[in-house]
mmCIF file of C-alpha atoms (C1' of nucleotides) in Angstrom:
data_model
loop_
_atom_site.group_PDB
_atom_site.id
_atom_site.type_symbol
_atom_site.label_atom_id
_atom_site.label_comp_id
_atom_site.label_asym_id
_atom_site.label_seq_id
_atom_site.Cartn_x
_atom_site.Cartn_y
_atom_site.Cartn_z
ATOM 1 C CA MET A 178 141.718 28.725 68.935
ATOM 2 C CA THR A 179 143.586 30.289 71.844
ATOM 3 C CA TYR A 180 145.367 27.675 73.922
ATOM 4 C CA PHE A 181 144.940 28.065 77.648
ATOM 5 C CA LEU A 182 148.247 27.966 79.478
ATOM 6 C CA ASP A 183 148.127 26.842 83.081
ATOM 7 C CA ASP A 184 150.726 27.892 85.639
ATOM 8 C CA ILE A 185 152.972 24.914 84.911
ATOM 9 C CA ASP A 186 152.927 25.606 81.158
ATOM 10 C CA LYS A 187 153.778 29.228 81.772
ATOM 11 C CA LYS A 188 156.651 28.353 84.049
ATOM 12 C CA ILE A 189 158.049 25.840 81.569
ATOM 13 C CA LEU A 190 157.798 28.322 78.697
ATOM 14 C CA LYS A 191 159.443 31.013 80.765
ATOM 15 C CA ILE A 192 162.413 28.758 81.452
ATOM 16 C CA LEU A 193 162.653 27.688 77.809
ATOM 17 C CA GLN A 194 162.400 31.274 76.625
ATOM 18 C CA GLU A 195 165.478 32.066 78.664
ATOM 19 C CA ASP A 196 167.357 28.968 77.560
ATOM 20 C CA ALA A 197 165.775 26.445 75.271
ATOM 21 C CA ARG A 198 168.559 23.972 76.001
ATOM 22 C CA THR A 199 167.733 23.712 79.685
ATOM 23 C CA PRO A 200 167.653 19.968 80.440
ATOM 24 C CA PHE A 201 164.232 18.589 81.327
ATOM 25 C CA SER A 202 165.754 17.226 84.526
ATOM 26 C CA LYS A 203 166.677 20.729 85.625
ATOM 27 C CA ILE A 204 163.250 22.110 84.725
ATOM 28 C CA ALA A 205 161.719 19.225 86.680
ATOM 29 C CA LYS A 206 163.766 20.103 89.750
ATOM 30 C CA MET A 207 162.971 23.802 89.441
ATOM 31 C CA LEU A 208 159.241 23.102 89.313
ATOM 32 C CA ASN A 209 159.193 20.118 91.674
ATOM 33 C CA LEU A 210 157.801 17.811 89.048
ATOM 34 C CA SER A 211 159.045 14.661 87.386
ATOM 35 C CA GLU A 212 161.068 14.692 84.212
ATOM 36 C CA SER A 213 158.318 12.759 82.444
ATOM 37 C CA THR A 214 155.772 15.432 83.233
ATOM 38 C CA ILE A 215 157.972 18.117 81.714
ATOM 39 C CA HIS A 216 158.398 15.902 78.700
ATOM 40 C CA ILE A 217 154.665 15.398 78.280
ATOM 41 C CA ARG A 218 153.925 19.097 78.771
ATOM 42 C CA ILE A 219 156.458 20.255 76.219
ATOM 43 C CA LYS A 220 155.257 17.638 73.763
ATOM 44 C CA ARG A 221 151.695 18.893 74.159
ATOM 45 C CA LEU A 222 152.724 22.528 73.766
ATOM 46 C CA LYS A 223 154.460 21.572 70.523
ATOM 47 C CA GLU A 224 151.490 19.569 69.259
ATOM 48 C CA ASN A 225 149.163 22.459 69.974
ATOM 49 C CA GLY A 226 151.348 24.922 68.125
ATOM 50 C CA VAL A 227 152.177 27.034 71.157
ATOM 51 C CA ILE A 228 155.800 26.045 70.716
ATOM 52 C CA LYS A 229 156.537 26.633 67.056
ATOM 53 C CA GLY A 230 160.104 25.451 67.399
ATOM 54 C CA PHE A 231 163.479 26.024 68.914
ATOM 55 C CA TYR A 232 165.874 28.449 67.335
ATOM 56 C CA VAL A 233 169.306 29.800 68.017
ATOM 57 C CA ASP A 234 169.568 33.516 68.579
ATOM 58 C CA VAL A 235 172.371 34.857 66.421
ATOM 59 C CA ASP A 236 173.600 38.372 67.155
ATOM 60 C CA PRO A 237 173.172 40.188 63.832
ATOM 61 C CA GLU A 238 175.722 42.845 64.768
ATOM 62 C CA LYS A 239 178.410 40.260 65.501
ATOM 63 C CA ILE A 240 178.249 38.923 61.986
ATOM 64 C CA GLY A 241 178.051 42.260 60.249
ATOM 65 C CA TYR A 242 174.318 42.772 59.859
ATOM 66 C CA ASN A 243 174.175 46.149 61.498
ATOM 67 C CA VAL A 244 171.993 48.200 59.217
ATOM 68 C CA ILE A 245 168.278 48.237 59.992
ATOM 69 C CA ALA A 246 165.583 50.352 58.389
ATOM 70 C CA PHE A 247 161.816 50.505 58.567
ATOM 71 C CA VAL A 248 160.064 51.271 55.322
ATOM 72 C CA LEU A 249 156.487 52.460 54.959
ATOM 73 C CA ILE A 250 154.876 51.899 51.606
ATOM 74 C CA LYS A 251 151.790 53.135 49.801
ATOM 75 C CA ALA A 252 150.539 51.282 46.773
ATOM 76 C CA ASP A 253 147.924 50.953 44.114
ATOM 77 C CA PRO A 254 145.261 48.826 45.881
ATOM 78 C CA LYS A 255 144.822 46.650 42.799
ATOM 79 C CA LYS A 256 148.477 45.686 42.829
ATOM 80 C CA TYR A 257 148.983 45.594 46.560
ATOM 81 C CA GLU A 258 148.704 41.836 47.182
ATOM 82 C CA GLN A 259 150.991 41.128 44.280
ATOM 83 C CA ILE A 260 153.535 43.575 45.666
ATOM 84 C CA LEU A 261 153.420 41.936 49.088
ATOM 85 C CA LYS A 262 154.061 38.533 47.552
ATOM 86 C CA LYS A 263 157.144 39.850 45.811
ATOM 87 C CA ILE A 264 158.466 41.658 48.859
ATOM 88 C CA TYR A 265 157.867 38.524 50.939
ATOM 89 C CA GLU A 266 160.537 36.780 48.896
ATOM 90 C CA PHE A 267 163.225 39.360 49.701
ATOM 91 C CA LYS A 268 165.484 37.803 52.308
ATOM 92 C CA GLU A 269 166.535 41.269 53.459
ATOM 93 C CA VAL A 270 162.927 42.019 54.485
ATOM 94 C CA TYR A 271 162.409 40.343 57.853
ATOM 95 C CA GLU A 272 158.981 41.677 58.766
ATOM 96 C CA ILE A 273 155.951 42.817 56.818
ATOM 97 C CA PHE A 274 152.769 44.160 58.403
ATOM 98 C CA ASP A 275 149.595 45.674 57.044
ATOM 99 C CA VAL A 276 149.039 48.785 59.079
ATOM 100 C CA THR A 277 146.399 51.441 59.590
ATOM 101 C CA GLY A 278 147.128 55.063 58.750
ATOM 102 C CA GLU A 279 148.466 56.916 55.785
ATOM 103 C CA TYR A 280 150.635 54.025 54.608
ATOM 104 C CA TYR A 281 149.635 50.468 53.718
ATOM 105 C CA ALA A 282 152.511 48.383 54.935
ATOM 106 C CA LEU A 283 155.453 48.576 57.271
ATOM 107 C CA LEU A 284 158.609 46.609 56.466
ATOM 108 C CA LYS A 285 161.635 45.867 58.598
ATOM 109 C CA VAL A 286 164.782 45.557 56.529
ATOM 110 C CA ARG A 287 168.126 44.240 57.799
ATOM 111 C CA VAL A 288 171.323 44.298 55.748
ATOM 112 C CA LYS A 289 175.107 44.490 56.029
ATOM 113 C CA SER A 290 175.726 47.916 54.544
ATOM 114 C CA ARG A 291 174.160 51.175 53.450
ATOM 115 C CA GLU A 292 174.886 50.217 49.871
ATOM 116 C CA GLU A 293 172.817 47.084 50.246
ATOM 117 C CA LEU A 294 170.059 49.103 51.900
ATOM 118 C CA ALA A 295 170.047 51.552 49.002
ATOM 119 C CA THR A 296 169.709 48.664 46.569
ATOM 120 C CA ILE A 297 166.747 47.187 48.424
ATOM 121 C CA LEU A 298 165.043 50.557 48.812
ATOM 122 C CA ASP A 299 165.446 51.139 45.102
ATOM 123 C CA LYS A 300 164.006 47.747 44.289
ATOM 124 C CA ILE A 301 160.981 48.382 46.486
ATOM 125 C CA GLY A 302 160.488 51.973 45.390
ATOM 126 C CA ASN A 303 160.618 51.041 41.742
ATOM 127 C CA MET A 304 158.177 48.162 41.957
ATOM 128 C CA GLU A 305 155.157 48.567 39.759
ATOM 129 C CA GLY A 306 152.233 49.731 41.855
ATOM 130 C CA VAL A 307 154.267 51.201 44.702
ATOM 131 C CA THR A 308 153.200 54.826 44.775
ATOM 132 C CA SER A 309 155.313 56.118 47.637
ATOM 133 C CA THR A 310 157.706 55.038 50.365
ATOM 134 C CA TYR A 311 158.995 56.553 53.574
ATOM 135 C CA THR A 312 162.174 55.184 55.087
ATOM 136 C CA MET A 313 163.206 55.372 58.700
ATOM 137 C CA PHE A 314 166.825 54.482 59.128
ATOM 138 C CA VAL A 315 167.666 52.956 62.512
ATOM 139 C CA LEU A 316 170.354 54.942 64.311
ATOM 140 C CA ARG A 317 170.335 52.915 67.522
ATOM 141 C CA THR A 318 168.706 49.739 68.766
ATOM 142 C CA ILE A 319 167.508 50.314 72.301
ATOM 143 C CA LYS A 320 165.434 47.189 72.807
ATOM 144 C CA GLU A 321 164.775 44.123 70.680
ATOM 145 C CA MET A 322 162.983 41.382 72.609
ATOM 146 C CA LYS A 323 162.322 38.131 70.855
ATOM 147 C CA THR A 324 160.445 36.314 73.583
ATOM 148 C CA ILE A 325 156.998 36.991 74.973
ATOM 149 C CA ASP A 326 156.582 38.342 78.450
ATOM 150 C CA PHE A 327 153.538 36.679 79.953
ATOM 151 C CA SER A 328 154.237 37.403 83.576
ATOM 152 C CA MET B 224 184.532 43.366 66.366
ATOM 153 C CA THR B 225 182.787 41.475 63.583
ATOM 154 C CA TYR B 226 183.318 37.750 63.891
ATOM 155 C CA PHE B 227 184.252 36.019 60.687
ATOM 156 C CA LEU B 228 182.097 32.993 60.008
ATOM 157 C CA ASP B 229 183.634 30.309 57.853
ATOM 158 C CA ASP B 230 181.562 27.913 55.790
ATOM 159 C CA ILE B 231 181.280 25.359 58.581
ATOM 160 C CA ASP B 232 180.098 27.982 61.075
ATOM 161 C CA LYS B 233 177.510 29.201 58.595
ATOM 162 C CA LYS B 234 176.233 25.705 57.957
ATOM 163 C CA ILE B 235 175.988 24.947 61.666
ATOM 164 C CA LEU B 236 174.144 28.196 62.367
ATOM 165 C CA LYS B 237 171.784 27.579 59.504
ATOM 166 C CA ILE B 238 170.848 24.190 60.933
ATOM 167 C CA LEU B 239 170.461 25.579 64.453
ATOM 168 C CA GLN B 240 168.383 28.486 63.216
ATOM 169 C CA GLU B 241 165.933 26.004 61.798
ATOM 170 C CA ASP B 242 165.944 23.762 64.842
ATOM 171 C CA ALA B 243 168.118 24.596 67.800
ATOM 172 C CA ARG B 244 167.472 21.143 69.265
ATOM 173 C CA THR B 245 169.080 19.281 66.385
ATOM 174 C CA PRO B 246 171.439 16.765 68.052
ATOM 175 C CA PHE B 247 175.134 17.454 67.486
ATOM 176 C CA SER B 248 175.475 13.919 66.192
ATOM 177 C CA LYS B 249 172.993 14.686 63.425
ATOM 178 C CA ILE B 250 174.718 17.973 62.555
ATOM 179 C CA ALA B 251 178.000 16.058 62.479
ATOM 180 C CA LYS B 252 176.583 13.560 60.010
ATOM 181 C CA MET B 253 175.050 16.293 57.840
ATOM 182 C CA LEU B 254 178.371 18.098 57.586
ATOM 183 C CA ASN B 255 180.636 15.039 57.555
ATOM 184 C CA LEU B 256 182.450 16.094 60.687
ATOM 185 C CA SER B 257 182.869 14.592 64.112
ATOM 186 C CA GLU B 258 180.521 15.350 66.950
ATOM 187 C CA SER B 259 183.400 16.858 68.893
ATOM 188 C CA THR B 260 184.083 19.375 66.153
ATOM 189 C CA ILE B 261 180.465 20.507 66.167
ATOM 190 C CA HIS B 262 180.669 20.788 69.925
ATOM 191 C CA ILE B 263 183.847 22.899 69.782
ATOM 192 C CA ARG B 264 182.430 25.128 67.039
ATOM 193 C CA ILE B 265 179.185 25.830 68.831
ATOM 194 C CA LYS B 266 181.059 26.491 72.076
ATOM 195 C CA ARG B 267 183.274 28.994 70.297
ATOM 196 C CA LEU B 268 180.331 30.703 68.615
ATOM 197 C CA LYS B 269 178.746 31.093 72.045
ATOM 198 C CA GLU B 270 181.946 32.385 73.642
ATOM 199 C CA ASN B 271 182.344 34.949 70.882
ATOM 200 C CA GLY B 272 178.802 36.199 71.268
ATOM 201 C CA VAL B 273 177.633 35.111 67.835
ATOM 202 C CA ILE B 274 175.197 32.726 69.495
ATOM 203 C CA LYS B 275 173.385 34.782 72.111
ATOM 204 C CA GLY B 276 171.303 31.882 73.267
ATOM 205 C CA PHE B 277 168.814 29.186 72.439
ATOM 206 C CA TYR B 278 165.189 30.150 72.524
ATOM 207 C CA VAL B 279 161.853 28.511 72.249
ATOM 208 C CA ASP B 280 159.673 30.090 69.617
ATOM 209 C CA VAL B 281 156.275 30.669 71.180
ATOM 210 C CA ASP B 282 153.411 31.579 68.864
ATOM 211 C CA PRO B 283 152.041 34.826 70.299
ATOM 212 C CA GLU B 284 148.689 34.360 68.598
ATOM 213 C CA LYS B 285 148.158 30.919 70.116
ATOM 214 C CA ILE B 286 148.342 32.336 73.599
ATOM 215 C CA GLY B 287 146.232 35.377 72.965
ATOM 216 C CA TYR B 288 148.800 38.026 72.172
ATOM 217 C CA ASN B 289 147.311 39.086 68.884
ATOM 218 C CA VAL B 290 147.381 42.841 68.993
ATOM 219 C CA ILE B 291 150.476 44.548 67.571
ATOM 220 C CA ALA B 292 151.032 48.250 67.003
ATOM 221 C CA PHE B 293 153.945 50.386 65.953
ATOM 222 C CA VAL B 294 154.187 53.736 67.666
ATOM 223 C CA LEU B 295 156.253 56.677 66.480
ATOM 224 C CA ILE B 296 157.123 59.285 69.072
ATOM 225 C CA LYS B 297 158.468 62.816 69.087
ATOM 226 C CA ALA B 298 159.849 64.262 72.272
ATOM 227 C CA ASP B 299 161.535 67.158 73.979
ATOM 228 C CA PRO B 300 165.232 66.443 73.272
ATOM 229 C CA LYS B 301 166.183 67.269 76.851
ATOM 230 C CA LYS B 302 163.861 64.613 78.200
ATOM 231 C CA TYR B 303 164.311 62.046 75.430
ATOM 232 C CA GLU B 304 166.848 59.718 77.092
ATOM 233 C CA GLN B 305 164.809 59.704 80.278
ATOM 234 C CA ILE B 306 161.685 58.802 78.311
ATOM 235 C CA LEU B 307 163.465 55.924 76.580
ATOM 236 C CA LYS B 308 164.581 54.524 79.914
ATOM 237 C CA LYS B 309 161.027 54.530 81.172
ATOM 238 C CA ILE B 310 159.586 52.996 78.010
ATOM 239 C CA TYR B 311 162.308 50.334 78.086
ATOM 240 C CA GLU B 312 160.768 49.010 81.280
ATOM 241 C CA PHE B 313 157.335 48.438 79.710
ATOM 242 C CA LYS B 314 157.025 44.731 79.075
ATOM 243 C CA GLU B 315 154.436 45.429 76.376
ATOM 244 C CA VAL B 316 157.061 47.317 74.369
ATOM 245 C CA TYR B 317 159.175 44.684 72.617
ATOM 246 C CA GLU B 318 161.308 46.887 70.394
ATOM 247 C CA ILE B 319 162.627 50.434 70.577
ATOM 248 C CA PHE B 320 164.700 52.086 67.865
ATOM 249 C CA ASP B 321 166.039 55.573 67.359
ATOM 250 C CA VAL B 322 165.120 56.466 63.822
ATOM 251 C CA THR B 323 165.792 59.201 61.293
ATOM 252 C CA GLY B 324 162.968 61.324 59.981
ATOM 253 C CA GLU B 325 160.192 63.339 61.477
ATOM 254 C CA TYR B 326 159.891 61.157 64.570
ATOM 255 C CA TYR B 327 162.553 60.244 67.133
ATOM 256 C CA ALA B 328 161.723 56.677 68.033
ATOM 257 C CA LEU B 329 159.797 53.721 66.732
ATOM 258 C CA LEU B 330 158.265 51.263 69.199
ATOM 259 C CA LYS B 331 156.760 47.834 68.631
ATOM 260 C CA VAL B 332 154.008 47.056 71.098
ATOM 261 C CA ARG B 333 152.419 43.638 71.589
ATOM 262 C CA VAL B 334 149.410 43.035 73.840
ATOM 263 C CA LYS B 335 146.390 40.806 74.324
ATOM 264 C CA SER B 336 143.607 43.268 73.580
ATOM 265 C CA ARG B 337 142.718 46.670 72.200
ATOM 266 C CA GLU B 338 141.934 47.814 75.710
ATOM 267 C CA GLU B 339 145.443 46.990 76.812
ATOM 268 C CA LEU B 340 146.828 48.759 73.752
ATOM 269 C CA ALA B 341 144.784 51.862 74.569
ATOM 270 C CA THR B 342 146.202 51.850 78.090
ATOM 271 C CA ILE B 343 149.790 51.627 76.881
ATOM 272 C CA LEU B 344 149.273 54.286 74.238
ATOM 273 C CA ASP B 345 147.801 56.567 76.870
ATOM 274 C CA LYS B 346 150.729 55.945 79.188
ATOM 275 C CA ILE B 347 153.229 56.766 76.459
ATOM 276 C CA GLY B 348 151.309 59.734 75.084
ATOM 277 C CA ASN B 349 150.955 61.286 78.509
ATOM 278 C CA MET B 350 154.593 60.938 79.512
ATOM 279 C CA GLU B 351 156.267 64.216 80.335
ATOM 280 C CA GLY B 352 158.342 65.302 77.388
ATOM 281 C CA VAL B 353 156.508 63.293 74.738
ATOM 282 C CA THR B 354 155.273 65.924 72.332
ATOM 283 C CA SER B 355 153.485 63.755 69.783
ATOM 284 C CA THR B 356 152.805 60.163 68.812
ATOM 285 C CA TYR B 357 151.611 58.396 65.685
ATOM 286 C CA THR B 358 150.206 54.901 65.994
ATOM 287 C CA MET B 359 150.073 52.283 63.290
ATOM 288 C CA PHE B 360 147.825 49.431 64.257
ATOM 289 C CA VAL B 361 148.774 46.098 62.707
ATOM 290 C CA LEU B 362 145.911 44.626 60.693
ATOM 291 C CA ARG B 363 147.773 41.587 59.404
ATOM 292 C CA THR B 364 151.149 39.997 59.940
ATOM 293 C CA ILE B 365 152.532 38.933 56.592
ATOM 294 C CA LYS B 366 156.078 38.038 57.604
ATOM 295 C CA GLU B 367 157.895 37.931 60.931
ATOM 296 C CA MET B 368 161.303 36.261 60.656
ATOM 297 C CA LYS B 369 163.335 35.808 63.790
ATOM 298 C CA THR B 370 166.440 34.295 62.280
ATOM 299 C CA ILE B 371 169.044 35.844 60.030
ATOM 300 C CA ASP B 372 169.356 34.804 56.419
ATOM 301 C CA PHE B 373 173.071 34.741 55.616
ATOM 302 C CA SER B 374 172.885 32.606 52.525
ATOM 303 C "C1'" DG C 272 147.613 13.692 84.534
ATOM 304 C "C1'" DA C 273 151.661 12.491 86.991
ATOM 305 C "C1'" DT C 274 155.471 9.294 88.339
ATOM 306 C "C1'" DG C 275 159.906 6.358 88.581
ATOM 307 C "C1'" DA C 276 162.779 3.127 86.600
ATOM 308 C "C1'" DA C 277 164.749 1.226 82.445
ATOM 309 C "C1'" DA C 278 166.357 1.785 77.794
ATOM 310 C "C1'" DT C 279 168.015 4.656 74.311
ATOM 311 C "C1'" DA C 280 170.401 8.596 72.734
ATOM 312 C "C1'" DA C 281 173.023 12.767 73.298
ATOM 313 C "C1'" DA C 282 176.587 15.933 75.171
ATOM 314 C "C1'" DT C 283 180.970 16.454 77.038
ATOM 315 C "C1'" DC C 284 185.765 15.544 77.996
ATOM 316 C "C1'" DC C 285 190.327 14.183 76.885
ATOM 317 C "C1'" DA C 286 194.387 12.096 74.907
ATOM 318 C "C1'" DG C 287 196.398 11.813 70.544
ATOM 319 C "C1'" DA C 288 196.965 12.952 65.481
ATOM 320 C "C1'" DT D 145 191.807 22.072 64.680
ATOM 321 C "C1'" DC D 146 189.924 17.792 64.280
ATOM 322 C "C1'" DT D 147 189.030 12.967 65.811
ATOM 323 C "C1'" DG D 148 187.476 8.624 68.303
ATOM 324 C "C1'" DG D 149 186.446 6.567 72.338
ATOM 325 C "C1'" DA D 150 185.152 6.822 77.267
ATOM 326 C "C1'" DT D 151 182.276 9.113 80.666
ATOM 327 C "C1'" DT D 152 178.586 11.691 82.104
ATOM 328 C "C1'" DT D 153 174.117 13.465 81.326
ATOM 329 C "C1'" DA D 154 169.654 13.874 78.981
ATOM 330 C "C1'" DT D 155 165.559 12.121 76.527
ATOM 331 C "C1'" DT D 156 162.133 8.898 75.793
ATOM 332 C "C1'" DT D 157 159.131 5.041 76.767
ATOM 333 C "C1'" DC D 158 156.150 2.420 79.482
ATOM 334 C "C1'" DA D 159 153.906 0.169 83.238
ATOM 335 C "C1'" DT D 160 151.742 1.900 87.342
ATOM 336 C "C1'" DC D 161 149.501 5.103 90.629
#
DNA sequence: GATGAAATAAATCCAGA
DNA sequence: TCTGGATTTATTTCATC
């Protein structure tokens, strides 16, 4: 299931991770290959699911989304999957992970204000089957990398 | 400091968040505007820092990066900033946040194997000034959104 | 697999509304 | 701020190595 990346693939991905709009011609020059080869490689990486897509990176802070919180939840095991499905639909919840330890799941929540955060936390805390929550409010973002470092 | 997005900006960003390679001509048609307008808008969004860049979305799992863990750390306040600087340099640590609560910082770690994770956890746990750590190993990724939902 | 040239399509620039 | 047309640049295809 794991796709083996050769050196050329890695170099192409590295360039695209820095700027996905880099023209193929420029990539070709950088790697001393033809434009067609870059084209074929990228096409293959897409077909194999390595490249899931191209997205624009919007600065959340610039558009007012500057409140982040991580929420740990514990739940009634019988209702857990149902709870996850519901939380999945919340657009304010950007990440959901099952985790080991005292709590069941870890959520990353991003909103525009503390009021909005309070609303979401209430919604989650009051869901049927949620037995306890623990919220960690983010005071400062020190690092938030969105690309993979495979150097 | 917050940049005000009008309806056109929002629509453009929404399209680019889904596929950053959508041709301007297509965006223009979708929004009933000229290609030049789209061009000017995107340029302005870049200049104002709303658009931080265009990235390729690489599936970590496809290339073998399928171990994620969240690590909470407590530290000697006097050495805390120094510790953060050091951890910042770890390529395996993708996110670092100062958080409220019992712990000082929350880290998101992504590696290729449990062995690698153990190594990183050891490194962090043994850093001078780190007084305690709590690791949550990710068993399942339920949601991991990289774009912002401003609908 | 990789290439180069040809065809198609897109991005960019600019003068004018 | 937006537009339409002209120019430049990029992507895609395909026959060939």
